Amino acid sequence: MAERTPLLHYRLSTSVNESEPRCSPAGQRSVQQQPQPQRPKKLSTFFGVVIPTLLSMFSVVVFLRIGFVVGQSGLYQAIAMFLVAYLIISMTVLSVCAISTNGALDAGGAYYMISRALGPEFGGSIGIMFFLANVCGCALFVLGLVEAVVDTFGVPPDGTPAISHSQVLPSGYWWSLLYATVIGLLCLLVCLVGAHIYAKTTFIIFLVVIFVLLTIFISFFAVKPRVVSLPSAANSNSNGTGPVFPTTANFTGFKLDTLLGNLKADYTVDYTTGTMMTFATVFAVMFNGCTGIMAGSNMSGDLKNPSYSIPRGTITAVIFTFITYNLLCVLVACSCDRVLLQRDYSFLRDINVWNPFVTIGVYSSTLSAAMSNLIGASRILYALARDDLFGKVLSPAKKTSRSGNPWVSVLISWFLMQLVLFSGKLNTIASIVTIFFLLVYAAVDLACLALEWASAPNFRPTFRYFTWHTCILGIVGCAIMMFLINAIYASASIAFMLLLLLLIHYLSPTSSWGYISQALIFHQVRKYLLMLDVRKDHVKFWRPQVLLMVSNPRSSVGLITFINDIKKSGLYVLAHVQLGDLHKLPSDPLQSQYDSWLSLVDHLNIKAFVNLTLADSVRHGVQHLLFISGLGGMRPNTLVLGFYDDCLPRDKLTDQSLSTSQPTDTLDPSQDIEQQPPLFHFSPLRGSSDRQDYGEFGDGKVLGAQEYVAIIADAMKMLKNVVLARYFNNFDRAQVLSPPSTSPGMGAVYVDVWPVNLFRPDSSSYVDTCSLFLLQLACILNMVRAWRKATLRLFLCVEEGRSVRGSQEKLGQLLKELRIKAQVYPVPWDQQVALHWQRQGEWSKKHPSQSLNATEEKRKPKTDEEEESEDDYANSFPSNATRLSDDYLSAVNKLILDQALPPPAVRFLYLPRPPADTRRYASYLSQLELLTEDLGPTLLIHGVTPVITTDL
């Protein structure tokens, strides 16, 4: 009786063999394992790569599906199919050879390659799918072996009398499950003993398979033409109607007529499934015989020289199987008629010199594939457990025997395989498993492609016969095959992989393997930075690129988060100057601080870079940072400084890290920094007597007022916009944006803008560069999603005798042209201006000539050109600003406070230039301090470059 085998019951899978556990190199794993003694690698290229790969690629397909392929598609299409299939897998082979020769491999095979190249997320998700594919593949081969045994030795279940004395085994679902369990226990026993028994077993099976192949080749020449009886299922139909198929077919020997009859395709119904065959379905079945290429690379842990053995062994096995398959196709097409090929898939047994040879070959290859899948699944699970990608869930799988055999992983894999056996028939699982393996092959190609595109200097494999073109061809080929086999299963597999990827990304610890994404990002960023030409900058596309100077992040959290809102997708750099002389230090003290600063960026959820420098003074440090921060066209154009005052600092970092039940006054600021989490490795805050923001450093040196103003002047000389931030120590963004609505109008958020130089009451210009820059920043803040509901209030300072309505309309028209939505409020300030001129009058008595000239100039009618020149002059710190009285500044300060009903979240004020005379720096700073006293969060802003345009 001919042997009947369902179409997809026999398939191929990758064999993953035992890799001896070794200590991974430094930096290769996120969680270091206890060192294990290394055992010598014993396997050569032939025993470690060629044999496993050949057995994985041959399996039962060579015995049961060659006739099916030629009978359905013809010789021409069969050879074309093999060419296309081997082209696809050859691209993956090249990728495997490249990765395997770029460094030492450890247990896990393809998982190890992918995870170390693409990162833990991608590697872990593919590893789980690789593990499940091997488990299901093992069950698939066990059930296929059981069915082959029952077909040959089993009693017919429907009561039909046995036609052979060898049919003595009971049949049925539970009997088949019992036979499968026994075979599974046999595989478990071999895998529990260890890799050395498995290697010996596979070598014996290899000899058997090669011997059977030789008998098949000999049979084509030695066996005389004969008539072969077809299996009963092949000459009947399911409903008893329709055409009656012949019961016999001919083995004709080598005849030209037979060859001509088998050249072209003749697709018909598959007698085992009743499904009409097409090119796609036949190609999918045939492709199973081309997989298994990862078996050799998965043996890397047991090889003497993996970099030498894997490329040569894998390529040798691929070439050998390709030649064997094509020779069999030609011999079959020349000697067997079409009916025999289409109606009897086990015809090779019937035309063999001794029929049991092929049966032995089928049993041996199937058992070998089952064992290789079981031992491969256990090694993948062991590698996943060692890498701690799933935490404590897989921790038991780390346990090994004294010889290094992961026996717990073997037991878990066997248990899952046993569960799959209960499903009985696995035609559906066969397609899923094939798709899983193709997805793994595509991931290997992707890993090699990413390494090649990243152009990392350390990617220099000794195997160089690949390019990024071969990687893309491999990815595309595997993807096409996946959807050709089953589009629904392929889509579901990709979705499952992405789900696992996200799960690992959010739950697994950070690894130290290196992330290929970082290398690819670097490669692309460098390319685009070179394309970013500063000579092509235009005011239409201006955006703030901020350099924020931070003395101690503990008291600067509010300012850091606020500046993050006004950067408008621009460059944002947190900068810090540490005082010191590298010549007198044993090493760079800044390197150990970067982790804390980067942790701060992550903790505050801001998009910023970090730049630290070492200098002998704060001024020199800021100069360094302004000169060297950024790269290419991405350089800071705005310097932000905390205000120079005596405000008591508050450790906002500690406030955010503590639970709400712990009072902040119980903190010990002298707590040992080394005992705190990495986020808090910053110096403790000093007392209220020290100047804050940029007024203190870890070594106790204090920034003076003279140096602070000099920093402002330096930045303006370098054509940088300057922003001074005051009263942001206690700024809480969430609280500011959600004010209590206890009374009408109190629930809204307001941003007040004073775009006039309050140090120049004799010039009320609103259209100079600095004023427009002020408006631009306020508008940018209002464009941020969190601040979108805030209302901009623009205050127009007017004097008696001037047209309030005209000035208001003129400013409103300007805002309309600039597309800025704001409410304009005219503010009379005659009393404040009178205080200013009163001081001027006192000064003019002492200097009558200068006062007369100034008065005459003021009374002259001004042309448009003179008004523009006055606007430019208003940007500076004029000589008469030294005569600003404290009374005037206090009055202006009170004027600003009186307009704050309801109070704003933040104020934007005009920052004049520092005086040219450095001896007046202290006076300049005290005037700014008096002007902004008790105003709440305030930005003093000075712009030096045009940032607004009305052009399209």
Coordinates of C-alpha atoms in Angstrom, one line a residue, residues 606-840:
I606 CA 11.8 68.0 27.6
K607 CA 13.5 68.0 24.3
A608 CA 16.9 69.4 25.0
F609 CA 20.6 68.7 24.6
V610 CA 23.2 69.1 27.3
N611 CA 26.5 71.0 27.0
L612 CA 28.9 71.3 29.9
T613 CA 32.2 73.2 30.0
L614 CA 35.1 73.8 32.3
A615 CA 36.5 77.3 32.6
D616 CA 38.4 79.6 34.9
S617 CA 35.4 82.0 35.1
V618 CA 31.7 81.9 34.3
R619 CA 32.1 84.6 31.7
H620 CA 34.8 82.7 29.8
G621 CA 32.6 79.5 30.1
V622 CA 29.6 81.2 28.6
Q623 CA 31.7 82.6 25.8
H624 CA 33.0 79.1 25.1
L625 CA 29.4 77.8 25.0
L626 CA 28.2 80.6 22.7
F627 CA 31.1 80.0 20.3
I628 CA 31.0 76.2 20.1
S629 CA 27.4 75.0 21.0
G630 CA 25.5 73.5 18.2
L631 CA 26.7 72.2 14.8
G632 CA 26.4 73.6 11.3
G633 CA 23.1 75.4 10.9
M634 CA 21.9 74.4 14.3
R635 CA 23.5 76.9 16.6
P636 CA 21.9 78.9 19.5
N637 CA 20.7 82.4 18.6
T638 CA 19.2 83.2 22.0
L639 CA 20.9 83.2 25.4
V640 CA 18.7 82.7 28.5
L641 CA 20.1 83.6 32.0
G642 CA 18.5 83.4 35.4
F643 CA 18.3 86.8 37.0
Y644 CA 21.0 88.0 39.4
D645 CA 19.1 88.4 42.7
D646 CA 18.9 87.1 46.3
C647 CA 15.8 85.0 46.0
L648 CA 15.8 82.0 48.2
P649 CA 16.1 78.8 46.1
R650 CA 14.0 75.8 46.4
D651 CA 14.9 72.2 45.5
K652 CA 12.2 71.5 43.0
L653 CA 13.8 68.2 41.9
T654 CA 13.4 66.8 45.4
D655 CA 9.8 68.1 45.6
Q656 CA 9.0 66.2 42.4
S657 CA 10.6 63.0 43.6
L658 CA 9.0 62.8 47.0
S659 CA 5.6 61.5 47.8
T660 CA 3.0 63.9 48.7
S661 CA 3.0 62.7 52.3
Q662 CA 6.6 63.6 52.9
P663 CA 7.1 67.3 53.9
T664 CA 9.9 69.0 52.1
D665 CA 11.3 70.6 55.2
T666 CA 12.4 67.1 56.5
L667 CA 15.0 66.8 53.7
D668 CA 18.6 66.9 54.7
P669 CA 20.4 68.9 52.0
S670 CA 23.7 67.5 53.2
Q671 CA 22.6 64.0 52.4
D672 CA 25.4 62.0 50.7
I673 CA 25.0 62.7 47.0
E674 CA 26.5 59.3 46.1
Q675 CA 23.7 57.5 48.0
Q676 CA 21.0 59.3 46.0
P677 CA 19.6 58.2 42.6
P678 CA 21.5 59.2 39.5
L679 CA 19.0 62.0 38.9
F680 CA 20.1 63.8 42.0
H681 CA 23.8 63.9 41.5
F682 CA 23.8 67.7 41.6
S683 CA 25.4 69.9 44.3
P684 CA 23.0 70.8 47.1
L685 CA 21.6 74.3 47.1
R686 CA 23.3 77.0 49.2
G687 CA 21.8 79.5 51.6
S688 CA 19.8 82.6 50.8
S689 CA 22.9 84.8 51.1
D690 CA 24.4 83.5 47.9
R691 CA 23.4 84.9 44.5
Q692 CA 21.3 82.4 42.7
D693 CA 20.7 81.1 39.1
Y694 CA 24.2 81.9 37.9
G695 CA 25.4 83.1 41.2
E696 CA 26.8 79.9 42.8
F697 CA 29.0 77.0 42.0
G698 CA 30.1 73.9 43.8
D699 CA 33.5 75.3 44.8
G700 CA 32.0 78.2 46.6
K701 CA 33.0 81.0 44.1
V702 CA 30.4 83.6 43.6
L703 CA 29.5 85.4 40.3
G704 CA 29.7 89.1 40.7
A705 CA 27.4 91.7 39.3
Q706 CA 30.1 93.1 37.0
E707 CA 30.8 89.7 35.4
Y708 CA 27.0 89.0 35.1
V709 CA 26.3 92.2 33.1
A710 CA 29.5 91.5 31.1
I711 CA 28.1 88.2 30.0
I712 CA 25.0 90.0 28.7
A713 CA 27.1 92.5 26.8
D714 CA 29.3 89.7 25.4
A715 CA 26.2 87.9 24.0
M716 CA 24.9 91.0 22.3
K717 CA 28.3 91.6 20.7
M718 CA 28.1 88.1 19.3
L719 CA 24.6 89.0 17.9
K720 CA 22.8 86.7 20.2
N721 CA 19.4 87.6 21.6
V722 CA 19.4 87.8 25.4
V723 CA 16.6 86.8 27.8
L724 CA 16.8 87.3 31.6
A725 CA 14.4 85.2 33.6
R726 CA 13.3 86.4 37.1
Y727 CA 11.1 84.8 39.7
F728 CA 11.0 81.4 38.0
N729 CA 12.3 79.6 41.1
N730 CA 8.8 78.7 42.2
F731 CA 7.2 78.5 38.7
D732 CA 4.9 75.5 38.4
R733 CA 3.7 75.1 34.8
A734 CA 0.8 72.8 35.7
Q735 CA -0.5 75.2 38.4
V736 CA -0.1 78.3 36.2
L737 CA -2.0 76.7 33.3
S738 CA -4.9 75.6 35.6
P739 CA -5.6 78.6 37.8
P740 CA -8.5 78.5 40.3
S741 CA -11.7 80.2 39.0
T742 CA -13.0 81.5 42.2
S743 CA -14.2 84.8 40.7
P744 CA -15.1 86.0 37.2
G745 CA -12.1 86.3 34.9
M746 CA -9.8 84.5 37.4
G747 CA -9.9 81.2 35.6
A748 CA -8.3 82.5 32.4
V749 CA -4.5 82.5 31.7
Y750 CA -2.9 85.8 30.7
V751 CA 0.5 86.7 29.2
D752 CA 1.4 90.4 29.6
V753 CA 3.6 92.1 27.0
W754 CA 5.2 95.5 27.5
P755 CA 7.1 96.1 24.2
V756 CA 8.4 99.6 25.1
N757 CA 11.8 100.5 26.4
L758 CA 10.8 101.6 29.9
F759 CA 14.3 103.0 30.4
R760 CA 13.6 105.5 27.6
P761 CA 10.3 107.3 28.4
D762 CA 11.2 109.9 25.8
S763 CA 10.9 107.2 23.1
S764 CA 7.6 105.3 22.8
S765 CA 8.5 103.2 19.7
Y766 CA 6.8 99.8 19.3
V767 CA 8.3 98.8 16.0
D768 CA 12.0 98.5 16.7
T769 CA 13.8 95.1 16.4
C770 CA 13.7 94.4 20.1
S771 CA 10.0 95.1 20.5
L772 CA 9.2 92.9 17.5
F773 CA 11.3 90.1 19.0
L774 CA 9.4 90.5 22.2
L775 CA 6.1 90.1 20.3
Q776 CA 7.4 87.1 18.4
L777 CA 8.4 85.2 21.6
A778 CA 5.0 85.9 23.2
C779 CA 3.3 84.7 20.1
I780 CA 5.3 81.6 20.0
L781 CA 4.4 80.8 23.6
N782 CA 0.7 81.3 22.7
M783 CA 1.1 78.8 19.8
V784 CA 2.1 76.0 22.1
R785 CA -0.7 73.6 22.8
A786 CA -0.7 74.0 26.5
W787 CA -0.6 77.8 26.2
R788 CA -3.1 78.1 23.4
K789 CA -5.9 79.2 25.6
A790 CA -3.8 82.0 27.2
T791 CA -4.7 85.5 26.2
L792 CA -2.0 88.0 25.2
R793 CA -2.4 91.4 26.7
L794 CA -0.4 94.1 25.0
F795 CA 0.1 97.4 27.0
L796 CA 0.4 100.6 25.1
C797 CA 2.0 103.4 27.2
V798 CA 0.6 106.8 26.1
E799 CA 1.2 110.4 27.3
E800 CA -1.1 113.3 27.5
G801 CA -1.3 115.2 24.2
R802 CA -0.9 112.2 22.0
S803 CA -3.8 110.5 20.2
V804 CA -4.6 107.4 22.2
R805 CA -7.0 106.1 19.6
G806 CA -4.6 106.7 16.8
S807 CA -1.7 104.9 18.6
Q808 CA -4.0 102.0 19.4
E809 CA -5.2 101.7 15.9
K810 CA -1.7 101.9 14.5
L811 CA -0.6 99.1 16.9
G812 CA -3.7 97.0 16.1
Q813 CA -2.9 97.3 12.4
L814 CA 0.7 96.2 13.1
L815 CA -0.6 93.1 15.0
K816 CA -3.0 92.3 12.2
E817 CA -0.2 92.4 9.6
L818 CA 2.0 90.2 11.9
R819 CA -0.9 87.7 12.4
I820 CA -0.6 88.1 16.2
K821 CA -3.9 87.9 18.2
A822 CA -3.6 90.1 21.3
Q823 CA -5.7 92.5 23.3
V824 CA -4.3 96.1 23.3
Y825 CA -4.7 98.1 26.5
P826 CA -3.6 101.8 26.5
V827 CA -1.9 102.8 29.8
P828 CA -1.5 106.5 30.7
W829 CA 1.9 107.0 32.3
D830 CA 2.2 110.8 32.5
Q831 CA 3.0 110.7 36.2
Q832 CA 5.8 108.3 35.7
V833 CA 7.2 110.3 32.8
A834 CA 7.0 113.4 34.9
L835 CA 9.2 111.8 37.6
H836 CA 11.7 111.1 34.9
W837 CA 11.7 114.7 33.5
Q838 CA 11.9 116.0 37.0
R839 CA 15.2 114.1 37.5
Q840 CA 16.2 115.3 34.0

